[in-house]
Amino acid sequence: LLNLLARRVKIAALIACCAAFVAAGANYYRVVDITSPSHITNFYDAAFFDKTIVRGTVIADPDIRDGFTNIDIKPSSIIPDPVSQPANVIKLEGKTGYLRAKIYPTIGNYYYALSYGDFVELTTSINKPMPLKNPAGFDYAAYLRARNIYASARPIRNSDEIKYLGTGNISWLWRVALGLKKQILLTIRKTMPYPESAFLGGVTLGLRGGVPGKIKSDFQATGVGHVLAVSGLHVGFVAVMLIMMAKVFKLPSRFSFIFVVFGLIIFTLITGASPATRRAAIMFSMMVFFRDVMKMSLGHSTALTIPTTAFILLALDPLKLPEASFVLSFMAVWSLAMITAPVENVFKFLGRGWIFAVTIALILGSTAFVIVAPGLFSDSRFVYAYVAAFIALYVFAYFREKTNPLSSLNIEHMPKWFTSFFYAQFAIQIGMMYPLSAVYFQRFPIAGMYANFIAIPLIAFIVQYGLLAGLANVFFSSVGLPAVGISVALWINAFNWLCCKAFLVMAAFFARLFPYPYISMPTPAQLVLYYTGVILFVFMKPLSFQIRMLIMRLRDVFDERELKRRAIPAAVAAAVLVAAGIIAVNASKKDYMRVTFFDVSFGNSVLIETPDGKTILFDTGQGGGAWNSGSSVIAPTLAKYKISRINWLIFSSLKPNNIGGTPHILNYWPVDKVLLPYNPQNI
C-alpha cells in the first residue's frame, strides 16, 4: 500500500504477487495440518479387528450405493479401548479430520432412517485409508484427503455396532434442504418406475448410488456420464427455471436476484454441495448479480465470475485444485467462454463449399475409422499419412473453391441453434474433453460429440420437470391437498418418464455403436505445449494485431534490409533451440527393462517391458464380480505407460484369479501371442 501511495507500481505489483504465493501456502498448510492432538490420525488401531468407540455427527447426506451406504463423521469423542478401559473417554476439539464408515442393511431399520446431522456411536476400528498401490488407477486415499477424511472404519454390519444418540448441531438451512430432498425423492419413487426413477433421482438430487451399474457404464462410454454428476449443467437448468419463475411472479430485479440465489443455495445443499455444484451456484449467482443489479453485459460478467469463483472456492479449500470435478467444471466453463468464438470464426471460414465438404469428411472419416478399426490411430505411420492426406485435400479444396464453388454447402445455411450448439461442443472438446479425459480417465468417449446433441437438450427437460413435479407435490401437501399434489406430480412425471426412457435408450445405443478406447496419458510437457497452442488459438486476433504493430514499429526503426538481416538469425536461433529441446528430451530416454508387479488382491499379474520395446503380461488378476483387475488396475497402467500392443500374454494358471481381467484387456489391446500352461487340445 505504501508503494502504491508512493506511485512505485512495479514494486507494489511484485510484493502483491509474493504475498499471494505466501497466502496460498499458508492457506494450504491450514488445511493439511494434522498436528492437532485431537486429529483422527493419532487414533489409528494396530489391527483391523480392534475395537474403538467413536461418537460424532454425520456431516453430509449419506452416500447410498448398491448394497451399502457411506457416511462421513466428524468425531467428538473416542474410547480407544472400550473393553479394558471403558471410562477412558477422550474429547476431540478443533481440527479432528473426518472418518468414513461403510454401513450395510444388516444393521436393521436404522439403515433406512440414517440422515445428515445424526449424532451416532460406532463400535469399530479406525484405519488408515488404503493408498494407491499400482502405477495408475483410482487413488482412494487422495480422494478422501481432499475431503478432509483421514480415517476409514471397519464396515458396520451388525446392529450393536452403531447407535443413534440424537441430533447433532446443524443449521436450519440444511434441515430445510434435506427435508425438501426427502419429499422430492419420495415423489419420484411414487410417480415413476425403476430404473427411470433411479436415473431421475441421480440427475436431480445427486443420488448416483441407486443408478444401476450398466446404466453408469453406458453413460461413461457414450460421453454423457457428466449428467449423473450434478454440476454446472444442472445448476444452469435450475437457474433458468428460477429466472423464469421470477418472471412469472413479476418479481423486481433485486428481489429476483435474492430469489434465484436462495433457490440455488437450496439446490446445492440438496445435491450434496459438490465442488462443481458450488462453483456453478456461485458463478450463476454472481452473473445474476452483475446482470440484474450491476447491469453489466454477459461477456463482462463471465470474465469476472470465473477467476472470482475459483478464488472463493480455493480460499475455502485449496485441496480441491487438483480434483477432477474442480478442474473439469472450470475448464468446461472456460472453454465455452473463451474458445467458442474462435471456433465459430474458423468454421465460418471453413464452412462453405469444397472446404466445408473436406471438413465434414475429416470429422466423419475420423469417427468411422475409430469405429471400424480403433487400433489404427495408435500407429503413428497411419496418423501421419491420414493428416497428410487431409492437408492435400484442403489444398485441393482451396483451389477448387476458386474455380468451381459448391454454393449450396454452407454452414451458415444451417439453423442458428444447431450451429451455436455445435461450436460450443467443439470448444469443449478442444479445451476440456480430449486432453483431460486422458489425464484423469485414460479413456476418451468418441460418441460424446454426437450424443450430446441429444443428451443436453433432453436432460434440460428431465431435470426441470423432475424438480417441478417434486415442488408441486410439496406445495399442495403443505396446504392440505396431498392428493392434488401427487396427481399433478404424476401427470408431470408421466411425460418425464418418456424423456428418461429416451435418454437411457440413447445412451445404450451410442455405447453399443461407438468404442470407448483407452488413450495414452499426456506428459506435463505435452499438456503445456497443448494448452499453449490453445491459448494462441484463443488470442489469435489480438496476437496477430500485436505482431503487425511490432513489425510496423520495427520498420520505423530499421529499414527493410536491416529488418530481414536481423529477423533471419532470430528465426534460425529459435529453430535451433526448439530442435535442441527435442533432442534433449529424446536423449533422456534410455533403454531399460521395467517390471511392474500389480496389486490385484488375491490374484496375480506382472507386466514386463523389455529394452527392445517388447511387452509381456503375465496373468491378468481376478475379475467377474463387482471389481475387475483388468479395468481397474492393468488397463489404466497400460494407458499411462503408452503401451499400444501386448506381444506376449502368458498365463501361469487358468484359475479365475489369474485370468479374470483377460476379457477387458483383449477388448482394447491387440495381443500377438497367448501362451498357456498346457495345450488345450490335450484336454
XYZ file of C-alpha atoms in Angstrom:
683
model
C 0.000 0.000 0.000
C 2.851 2.377 0.845
C 4.462 1.615 -2.512
C 1.196 2.349 -4.288
C 0.855 5.634 -2.437
C 4.417 6.463 -3.474
C 3.493 5.515 -7.060
C 6.007 2.685 -7.149
C 3.630 0.486 -9.127
C 6.131 -2.182 -10.215
C 7.395 -2.759 -6.680
C 3.821 -2.903 -5.373
C 2.873 -5.457 -8.043
C 5.899 -7.631 -7.164
C 5.053 -7.514 -3.460
C 1.415 -8.342 -4.218
C 2.470 -11.423 -6.235
C 4.788 -12.601 -3.441
C 2.046 -12.002 -0.874
C -0.371 -14.067 -2.962
C 2.066 -17.010 -3.013
C 2.673 -16.731 0.738
C -1.070 -16.531 1.429
C -1.714 -19.562 -0.802
C 0.996 -21.560 1.009
C -0.375 -20.592 4.407
C -3.901 -21.499 3.337
C -2.731 -24.895 2.062
C -0.908 -25.572 5.336
C -4.041 -24.573 7.240
C -5.991 -27.340 5.510
C -3.404 -30.146 5.579
C -2.160 -29.505 9.121
C -2.737 -32.678 11.157
C -0.568 -31.799 14.167
C -3.538 -31.236 16.476
C -3.602 -33.801 19.334
C -7.318 -34.268 18.613
C -6.767 -35.248 14.974
C -8.136 -38.635 13.955
C -4.728 -39.723 12.611
C -3.499 -40.061 16.227
C -6.007 -42.826 16.939
C -5.354 -45.453 14.255
C -5.837 -49.001 15.536
C -3.000 -51.504 15.327
C -5.132 -54.270 13.794
C -8.162 -54.326 11.501
C -10.362 -56.170 14.018
C -9.514 -53.993 17.024
C -12.400 -52.238 18.748
C -12.716 -48.490 19.257
C -15.826 -46.495 20.130
C -16.271 -43.288 18.121
C -19.003 -40.731 18.783
C -19.669 -37.993 16.268
C -22.027 -36.207 13.895
C -22.843 -37.261 10.354
C -21.631 -34.199 8.416
C -23.020 -34.970 4.932
C -26.017 -36.608 3.373
C -25.417 -40.398 3.369
C -23.991 -41.686 0.088
C -26.350 -44.546 -0.815
C -24.810 -47.216 -3.068
C -25.813 -50.662 -4.325
C -25.969 -52.758 -1.145
C -24.282 -50.315 1.271
C -24.102 -46.657 2.350
C -21.091 -44.445 3.074
C -21.321 -41.916 5.901
C -18.778 -39.253 6.889
C -18.496 -38.442 10.588
C -16.859 -35.592 12.487
C -15.756 -37.286 15.730
C -16.350 -35.529 19.035
C -15.051 -38.238 21.390
C -13.206 -41.571 21.253
C -12.838 -44.515 23.618
C -9.615 -46.208 22.405
C -10.006 -49.377 24.495
C -13.677 -49.962 25.381
C -13.001 -53.498 26.634
C -10.420 -52.875 29.360
C -10.809 -49.084 29.824
C -14.444 -48.159 29.015
C -14.274 -44.978 31.132
C -11.307 -43.537 29.212
C -13.231 -41.064 27.033
C -11.059 -38.675 25.007
C -12.781 -35.447 23.945
C -11.829 -34.192 20.487
C -11.833 -30.493 19.654
C -10.558 -28.252 16.870
C -9.050 -29.885 13.791
C -10.127 -33.504 14.111
C -10.436 -34.622 10.484
C -13.298 -36.857 9.424
C -13.981 -40.593 9.499
C -15.687 -42.522 6.690
C -17.723 -45.600 7.585
C -19.460 -48.136 5.363
C -22.875 -49.219 6.664
C -24.767 -52.332 5.488
C -28.543 -53.010 5.579
C -27.933 -55.824 8.071
C -27.812 -53.211 10.874
C -31.622 -53.074 10.806
C -34.244 -50.383 10.257
C -31.916 -47.537 11.214
C -30.103 -48.122 7.907
C -33.054 -46.508 6.103
C -33.536 -43.701 8.660
C -29.881 -42.588 8.845
C -29.528 -38.948 7.761
C -27.344 -35.874 7.859
C -26.973 -34.379 11.350
C -27.459 -37.630 13.282
C -25.271 -37.990 16.359
C -24.113 -41.620 16.344
C -21.839 -44.031 18.173
C -19.792 -46.552 16.200
C -18.022 -49.588 17.608
C -15.405 -50.342 15.007
C -11.716 -49.919 14.225
C -10.046 -46.733 12.957
C -7.830 -47.494 9.984
C -5.592 -45.560 7.647
C -7.201 -45.345 4.170
C -5.669 -47.701 1.637
C -3.111 -45.833 -0.521
C -2.667 -46.351 -4.249
C -0.542 -49.486 -4.743
C -0.424 -49.549 -8.537
C 1.113 -47.144 -11.068
C -2.324 -45.989 -12.219
C -5.929 -46.264 -11.163
C -8.128 -44.596 -8.581
C -6.237 -43.184 -5.585
C -8.882 -43.593 -2.893
C -6.709 -42.211 -0.082
C -6.012 -38.983 -2.013
C -9.724 -38.746 -2.846
C -10.585 -38.905 0.867
C -7.844 -36.473 1.936
C -9.230 -33.856 -0.456
C -12.435 -34.096 1.592
C -10.591 -33.852 4.945
C -11.221 -37.578 5.580
C -8.151 -39.179 7.123
C -9.547 -42.448 8.506
C -11.847 -45.251 7.480
C -13.848 -47.531 9.748
C -14.212 -51.283 9.587
C -17.519 -51.985 7.778
C -20.562 -51.800 10.081
C -22.707 -54.927 9.598
C -24.367 -55.572 12.983
C -26.979 -53.524 14.833
C -24.873 -53.454 18.032
C -22.038 -51.679 16.166
C -23.993 -48.445 15.571
C -26.265 -46.471 17.916
C -28.356 -43.367 17.311
C -27.706 -40.875 20.129
C -29.803 -37.938 18.935
C -29.490 -34.990 16.573
C -26.301 -33.036 16.116
C -25.981 -29.292 15.706
C -26.982 -28.464 12.106
C -28.315 -25.233 10.627
C -31.952 -24.622 9.750
C -30.972 -24.185 6.113
C -29.606 -27.720 5.959
C -32.773 -29.018 7.640
C -34.940 -27.276 5.032
C -32.824 -28.561 2.147
C -32.716 -32.161 3.362
C -36.417 -32.193 4.193
C -37.147 -30.947 0.683
C -34.813 -33.573 -0.753
C -36.673 -36.382 1.006
C -40.027 -35.091 -0.245
C -38.822 -34.808 -3.859
C -37.245 -38.270 -3.711
C -40.459 -39.746 -2.307
C -42.403 -38.068 -5.132
C -40.070 -39.563 -7.738
C -40.419 -43.055 -6.304
C -44.218 -42.783 -6.134
C -44.674 -41.494 -9.693
C -42.014 -43.294 -11.752
C -40.920 -46.942 -12.055
C -37.382 -48.299 -11.689
C -34.781 -47.817 -13.251
C -36.050 -44.490 -14.638
C -36.755 -43.330 -11.066
C -33.145 -44.092 -10.062
C -31.875 -42.155 -13.078
C -34.145 -39.177 -12.308
C -33.045 -39.208 -8.657
C -29.426 -39.188 -9.803
C -29.694 -36.237 -12.188
C -31.935 -34.075 -9.975
C -30.793 -34.914 -6.431
C -27.283 -36.263 -6.967
C -28.211 -39.790 -5.804
C -25.827 -41.652 -8.095
C -25.623 -44.697 -5.842
C -29.055 -46.014 -6.816
C -28.337 -45.925 -10.544
C -27.639 -49.442 -11.937
C -24.041 -50.169 -12.908
C -24.987 -50.973 -16.514
C -26.510 -47.504 -16.954
C -23.403 -45.868 -15.450
C -21.083 -47.754 -17.819
C -23.285 -46.847 -20.817
C -23.176 -43.184 -19.823
C -19.392 -43.220 -19.455
C -18.860 -44.943 -22.797
C -21.278 -42.563 -24.526
C -19.654 -39.448 -23.102
C -22.755 -38.308 -21.207
C -21.614 -39.506 -17.784
C -21.445 -35.863 -16.695
C -25.247 -35.759 -16.415
C -25.139 -38.151 -13.437
C -22.728 -35.917 -11.520
C -24.835 -32.896 -10.630
C -22.699 -29.987 -11.817
C -22.779 -26.675 -13.616
C -25.002 -28.042 -16.360
C -27.747 -28.924 -13.885
C -27.301 -25.714 -11.911
C -27.700 -23.803 -15.177
C -31.005 -25.530 -15.884
C -32.207 -24.813 -12.343
C -31.076 -21.182 -12.628
C -33.035 -20.798 -15.873
C -36.090 -22.349 -14.216
C -35.800 -19.970 -11.230
C -35.355 -16.935 -13.508
C -38.475 -17.962 -15.459
C -40.402 -18.416 -12.206
C -39.276 -14.945 -11.078
C -40.575 -13.507 -14.348
C -43.891 -15.368 -13.994
C -44.352 -13.897 -10.500
C -43.141 -10.490 -11.851
C -40.535 -10.019 -9.129
C -38.433 -6.807 -9.264
C -34.819 -7.276 -10.370
C -33.343 -7.068 -6.859
C -35.908 -9.484 -5.411
C -35.410 -11.707 -8.442
C -31.700 -11.866 -7.599
C -32.437 -12.885 -3.995
C -34.990 -15.489 -5.135
C -32.595 -17.058 -7.655
C -29.635 -17.095 -5.245
C -31.685 -18.634 -2.419
C -33.026 -21.286 -4.797
C -29.510 -22.140 -5.992
C -28.275 -22.431 -2.396
C -31.075 -24.867 -1.552
C -30.403 -26.881 -4.725
C -26.669 -27.010 -3.909
C -27.387 -28.340 -0.423
C -29.955 -30.823 -1.735
C -27.463 -32.336 -4.185
C -24.609 -32.700 -1.689
C -22.682 -29.445 -2.297
C -20.049 -30.973 -4.587
C -17.215 -28.685 -5.834
C -18.761 -28.475 -9.313
C -22.196 -27.588 -7.902
C -20.778 -24.966 -5.544
C -18.743 -23.487 -8.375
C -21.766 -23.258 -10.634
C -24.035 -21.865 -7.900
C -21.559 -19.116 -7.009
C -20.913 -18.374 -10.667
C -24.580 -18.110 -11.627
C -25.334 -16.046 -8.533
C -22.569 -13.607 -9.460
C -23.711 -13.480 -13.077
C -27.288 -12.714 -11.997
C -25.937 -10.043 -9.616
C -23.812 -8.411 -12.322
C -26.687 -8.564 -14.809
C -29.689 -7.598 -12.675
C -28.093 -5.429 -10.015
C -24.944 -4.047 -11.659
C -26.495 -4.028 -15.182
C -23.345 -5.493 -16.768
C -23.172 -7.375 -20.069
C -22.927 -11.163 -20.192
C -19.362 -11.092 -21.568
C -18.016 -8.826 -18.838
C -19.822 -10.731 -16.076
C -18.410 -14.064 -17.337
C -14.864 -12.676 -17.418
C -15.236 -11.617 -13.778
C -17.048 -14.664 -12.416
C -14.572 -17.389 -13.481
C -11.485 -16.129 -11.550
C -13.543 -14.756 -8.642
C -15.376 -18.055 -8.136
C -12.112 -20.016 -8.306
C -10.572 -17.702 -5.702
C -13.514 -18.121 -3.317
C -13.582 -21.922 -3.570
C -9.809 -22.361 -3.269
C -9.631 -19.925 -0.362
C -12.084 -22.172 1.480
C -10.493 -25.454 0.392
C -7.242 -25.422 -1.653
C -7.196 -29.237 -1.830
C -9.921 -29.077 -4.475
C -7.466 -27.660 -7.040
C -6.133 -30.983 -8.475
C -9.509 -32.756 -8.246
C -11.089 -33.900 -11.496
C -14.504 -32.385 -10.686
C -12.980 -28.971 -9.940
C -10.678 -28.867 -12.969
C -13.208 -30.282 -15.433
C -16.006 -27.962 -14.326
C -13.863 -24.828 -14.599
C -12.284 -25.888 -17.882
C -15.721 -26.569 -19.356
C -16.877 -23.050 -18.485
C -13.580 -21.516 -19.663
C -13.817 -23.418 -22.947
C -17.366 -22.200 -23.536
C -16.456 -18.609 -22.692
C -13.108 -18.355 -24.498
C -12.885 -20.977 -27.259
C -16.397 -20.900 -28.727
C -15.932 -17.603 -30.593
C -12.580 -18.586 -32.223
C -14.088 -21.950 -33.206
C -17.017 -20.129 -34.792
C -14.629 -17.894 -36.749
C -12.688 -20.899 -38.043
C -15.817 -22.775 -39.095
C -17.218 -19.709 -40.806
C -14.026 -19.663 -42.862
C -14.067 -23.437 -43.431
C -17.835 -23.728 -43.553
C -18.532 -23.193 -47.221
C -18.164 -25.063 -50.480
C -15.377 -27.576 -51.020
C -13.536 -26.589 -47.840
C -16.654 -27.326 -45.790
C -17.049 -30.674 -47.564
C -13.471 -31.660 -46.659
C -14.016 -30.534 -43.027
C -17.128 -32.704 -42.695
C -15.253 -35.597 -44.344
C -12.432 -35.174 -41.809
C -14.815 -35.321 -38.821
C -16.940 -38.201 -40.113
C -13.978 -40.077 -41.579
C -12.061 -39.982 -38.305
C -15.111 -41.275 -36.452
C -15.643 -44.066 -38.988
C -12.021 -45.211 -38.751
C -12.225 -45.271 -34.955
C -15.414 -47.337 -35.050
C -14.188 -49.829 -37.659
C -10.518 -50.099 -36.613
C -9.757 -48.165 -33.397
C -6.213 -49.535 -33.262
C -5.187 -47.666 -36.428
C -4.771 -44.363 -34.607
C -2.229 -45.938 -32.245
C 0.025 -46.460 -35.282
C 1.978 -43.229 -35.840
C 2.533 -44.065 -39.543
C -1.209 -44.186 -40.163
C -1.730 -40.918 -38.253
C 0.924 -39.115 -40.318
C -0.477 -40.486 -43.580
C -4.026 -39.577 -42.538
C -3.058 -35.996 -41.641
C -1.029 -35.610 -44.851
C -3.970 -36.842 -46.942
C -6.304 -34.272 -45.438
C -3.788 -31.457 -45.834
C -3.630 -32.386 -49.531
C -7.433 -32.413 -49.673
C -7.594 -28.968 -48.098
C -5.115 -27.613 -50.639
C -7.212 -29.173 -53.421
C -10.395 -27.708 -51.904
C -8.826 -24.242 -51.635
C -8.053 -24.071 -55.349
C -11.252 -25.887 -56.304
C -13.250 -23.310 -54.389
C -11.978 -20.539 -56.659
C -12.943 -22.321 -59.883
C -15.987 -24.434 -59.005
C -17.572 -23.467 -55.672
C -20.272 -25.548 -54.013
C -22.517 -22.661 -53.051
C -25.181 -24.968 -51.636
C -22.791 -26.200 -48.922
C -22.546 -23.501 -46.276
C -22.626 -23.877 -42.513
C -24.461 -20.547 -42.199
C -27.430 -22.095 -44.015
C -27.995 -24.372 -41.010
C -30.286 -23.373 -38.098
C -28.711 -20.930 -35.668
C -29.444 -23.097 -32.616
C -27.655 -26.049 -34.246
C -24.522 -24.131 -35.239
C -24.281 -22.416 -31.823
C -24.552 -25.765 -30.039
C -22.021 -27.294 -32.439
C -19.480 -24.514 -31.828
C -19.910 -24.895 -28.056
C -19.478 -28.672 -28.209
C -16.386 -28.344 -30.388
C -14.927 -25.789 -27.970
C -15.446 -28.147 -25.009
C -13.802 -30.998 -26.918
C -10.730 -28.816 -27.573
C -10.420 -27.159 -24.186
C -11.511 -29.888 -21.819
C -12.571 -33.279 -23.133
C -9.659 -34.516 -25.241
C -6.650 -33.703 -23.033
C -8.249 -34.005 -19.598
C -10.081 -37.261 -20.340
C -6.669 -38.764 -20.988
C -5.246 -37.252 -17.788
C -7.994 -38.307 -15.380
C -9.582 -41.371 -17.015
C -7.088 -42.594 -19.675
C -10.083 -43.011 -21.972
C -11.908 -40.859 -24.495
C -15.659 -41.136 -25.230
C -15.814 -40.832 -29.020
C -19.614 -40.783 -29.002
C -19.750 -37.660 -26.811
C -19.546 -35.198 -29.697
C -22.624 -36.776 -31.277
C -24.603 -37.993 -28.263
C -24.544 -34.599 -26.524
C -26.631 -33.128 -29.339
C -29.430 -35.288 -27.972
C -28.399 -35.599 -24.331
C -28.049 -31.961 -23.278
C -31.413 -30.678 -24.624
C -33.113 -33.801 -23.245
C -31.550 -33.561 -19.790
C -32.756 -29.946 -19.538
C -36.375 -31.142 -19.718
C -35.709 -34.097 -17.394
C -34.130 -32.029 -14.590
C -36.653 -29.200 -14.716
C -39.723 -31.458 -14.965
C -38.404 -33.674 -12.154
C -37.942 -30.717 -9.814
C -41.281 -29.155 -10.796
C -43.089 -32.422 -10.043
C -41.465 -32.644 -6.618
C -42.078 -28.982 -5.783
C -45.722 -29.233 -6.890
C -46.279 -32.166 -4.556
C -44.538 -30.342 -1.683
C -46.609 -27.180 -2.244
C -50.021 -28.865 -2.411
C -49.171 -31.148 0.513
C -48.168 -28.144 2.630
C -51.590 -26.509 2.046
C -53.506 -29.666 2.937
C -54.087 -31.067 -0.564
C -51.737 -34.072 -0.798
C -53.991 -35.915 -3.284
C -53.862 -32.953 -5.669
C -50.075 -32.714 -5.246
C -49.368 -36.336 -6.079
C -51.794 -36.184 -9.045
C -50.042 -33.135 -10.517
C -46.652 -34.774 -9.944
C -47.886 -37.961 -11.628
C -49.007 -36.070 -14.743
C -45.678 -34.228 -14.969
C -43.577 -37.333 -14.402
C -45.664 -39.359 -16.847
C -44.219 -37.207 -19.633
C -40.853 -37.092 -17.865
C -40.768 -40.901 -17.852
C -40.810 -40.808 -21.655
C -37.874 -38.381 -21.611
C -35.929 -40.572 -19.148
C -36.652 -43.678 -21.190
C -35.490 -41.947 -24.379
C -32.279 -40.854 -22.637
C -31.477 -44.377 -21.416
C -32.184 -45.872 -24.852
C -29.994 -43.213 -26.492
C -27.087 -43.917 -24.116
C -27.317 -47.685 -24.653
C -27.443 -47.205 -28.452
C -24.342 -44.994 -28.623
C -22.478 -47.226 -26.145
C -23.008 -50.222 -28.459
C -22.237 -48.289 -31.645
C -19.079 -46.405 -30.590
C -15.994 -47.860 -28.882
C -14.722 -46.414 -25.620
C -10.969 -46.717 -26.174
C -8.063 -46.162 -23.842
C -5.679 -43.388 -24.863
C -2.164 -42.524 -23.760
C -1.827 -40.229 -20.780
C -0.066 -36.995 -21.843
C 3.055 -35.885 -20.020
C 3.160 -32.491 -18.243
C 5.330 -31.133 -21.073
C 2.809 -32.279 -23.666
C -0.033 -30.651 -21.698
C 1.890 -27.371 -21.513
C 2.517 -27.438 -25.266
C -1.115 -28.342 -25.981
C -2.611 -25.568 -23.879
C -0.023 -23.105 -25.186
C -1.426 -23.854 -28.632
C -4.991 -23.490 -27.329
C -4.209 -20.098 -25.775
C -2.552 -18.937 -29.002
C -5.672 -20.088 -30.854
C -7.940 -18.198 -28.442
C -5.945 -14.968 -28.672
C -5.183 -15.323 -32.369
C -6.676 -11.979 -33.396
C -5.114 -9.877 -30.594
C -1.744 -11.576 -31.142
C -1.811 -11.037 -34.891
C -2.652 -7.376 -34.283
C 0.237 -7.017 -31.833
C 2.627 -8.723 -34.252
C 1.593 -6.340 -37.020
C 2.097 -3.379 -34.701
C 5.522 -4.710 -33.695
C 6.554 -5.079 -37.334
C 5.408 -1.546 -38.054
C 7.439 -0.222 -35.127
C 10.498 -2.192 -36.224
C 10.147 -0.783 -39.704
C 10.189 2.688 -38.241
C 13.494 1.874 -36.527
C 15.164 -0.300 -39.198
C 14.909 -0.298 -42.917
C 13.565 -3.362 -44.786
C 17.009 -4.824 -45.449
C 18.164 -4.369 -41.861
C 14.921 -5.933 -40.569
C 15.385 -9.033 -42.722
C 19.035 -9.239 -41.694
C 18.047 -9.340 -38.017
C 14.913 -11.479 -38.417
C 16.581 -14.396 -40.218
C 19.198 -15.098 -37.469
C 16.477 -14.786 -34.837
C 14.297 -17.348 -36.636
C 17.275 -19.694 -37.061
C 18.161 -19.345 -33.369
C 14.562 -20.149 -32.358
C 14.542 -23.227 -34.609
C 17.863 -24.395 -33.132
C 16.517 -24.004 -29.586
C 13.381 -26.000 -30.406
C 15.441 -28.732 -32.100
C 17.850 -28.840 -29.138
C 14.925 -29.255 -26.765
C 13.504 -32.127 -28.811
C 16.927 -33.808 -28.992
C 17.415 -33.371 -25.230
C 14.043 -34.972 -24.495
C 14.779 -37.906 -26.792
C 18.307 -38.278 -25.425
C 16.940 -38.601 -21.903
C 15.071 -41.750 -22.947
C 17.410 -44.628 -22.209
C 16.984 -48.324 -22.824
C 15.654 -50.091 -19.763
C 13.666 -53.079 -18.619
C 10.725 -52.205 -16.402
C 8.968 -54.836 -14.304
C 5.659 -53.920 -12.663
C 4.091 -56.166 -10.029
C 0.382 -55.348 -9.788
C -1.617 -55.466 -6.589
C -4.732 -57.324 -7.766
C -5.983 -58.515 -4.391
C -5.962 -62.346 -4.341
C -4.865 -62.637 -7.975
C -1.565 -62.442 -9.839
C -0.338 -60.112 -12.581
C 3.096 -58.897 -13.716
C 3.980 -56.545 -16.585
C 7.431 -56.638 -18.231
C 8.726 -54.077 -20.743
C 11.958 -55.198 -22.384
C 14.768 -52.898 -23.642
C 13.886 -53.698 -27.271
C 10.312 -52.426 -26.803
C 8.500 -55.735 -26.284
C 5.662 -56.060 -23.788
C 4.988 -59.219 -21.781
C 1.980 -59.574 -19.478
C 1.942 -62.479 -17.012
C -1.618 -63.213 -15.816
C -4.404 -60.627 -15.535
C -5.649 -60.967 -11.966
C -9.201 -61.602 -10.873
C -12.479 -60.458 -12.351
C -16.070 -61.412 -12.941
C -17.514 -59.624 -9.912
C -18.063 -56.009 -8.954
C -14.308 -55.364 -9.134
C -12.207 -56.305 -12.169
C -8.412 -56.086 -12.147
C -8.319 -55.699 -15.927
C -10.363 -52.478 -15.990
C -9.347 -51.074 -12.588
C -5.606 -51.788 -12.477
C -3.972 -53.162 -15.631
C -5.697 -51.110 -18.353
C -5.029 -47.686 -16.723
C -1.372 -48.666 -16.295
C -1.023 -49.727 -19.930
C -2.509 -46.377 -20.956
C -0.183 -44.471 -18.617
C 2.886 -46.298 -19.949
C 1.700 -45.619 -23.546
C 1.594 -49.334 -24.381
C -0.447 -49.922 -27.533
C 0.272 -53.640 -28.078
C 0.950 -56.714 -25.942
C 3.461 -59.032 -27.578
C 3.066 -61.984 -25.214
C 0.224 -62.744 -22.823
C 1.384 -65.593 -20.592
C -0.792 -67.469 -18.095
C 0.772 -69.393 -15.232
C -2.612 -70.924 -14.431
C -6.142 -70.873 -15.798
C -7.711 -70.250 -12.388
C -10.087 -67.261 -12.078
C -7.541 -65.342 -10.003
C -5.082 -65.489 -12.919
C -7.297 -64.878 -15.960
C -10.179 -62.754 -14.615
C -9.065 -59.477 -16.226
C -8.343 -61.001 -19.655
C -11.648 -60.192 -21.450
C -11.322 -56.495 -20.702
C -7.688 -56.373 -21.855
C -8.451 -58.253 -25.095
C -11.241 -55.796 -25.908
C -8.823 -52.860 -26.091
C -5.285 -54.159 -26.748
C -4.064 -56.370 -29.597
C -2.153 -59.433 -28.405
C 0.377 -61.163 -30.673
C 0.750 -64.453 -28.802
C -1.018 -66.154 -25.910
C 0.941 -68.812 -24.001
C -0.985 -71.285 -21.849
C 0.389 -73.588 -19.133
C -0.718 -76.617 -21.196
C -2.093 -77.475 -24.612
C -5.935 -77.185 -24.629
C -6.079 -79.808 -27.415
C -4.868 -82.441 -24.974
C -7.807 -81.904 -22.629
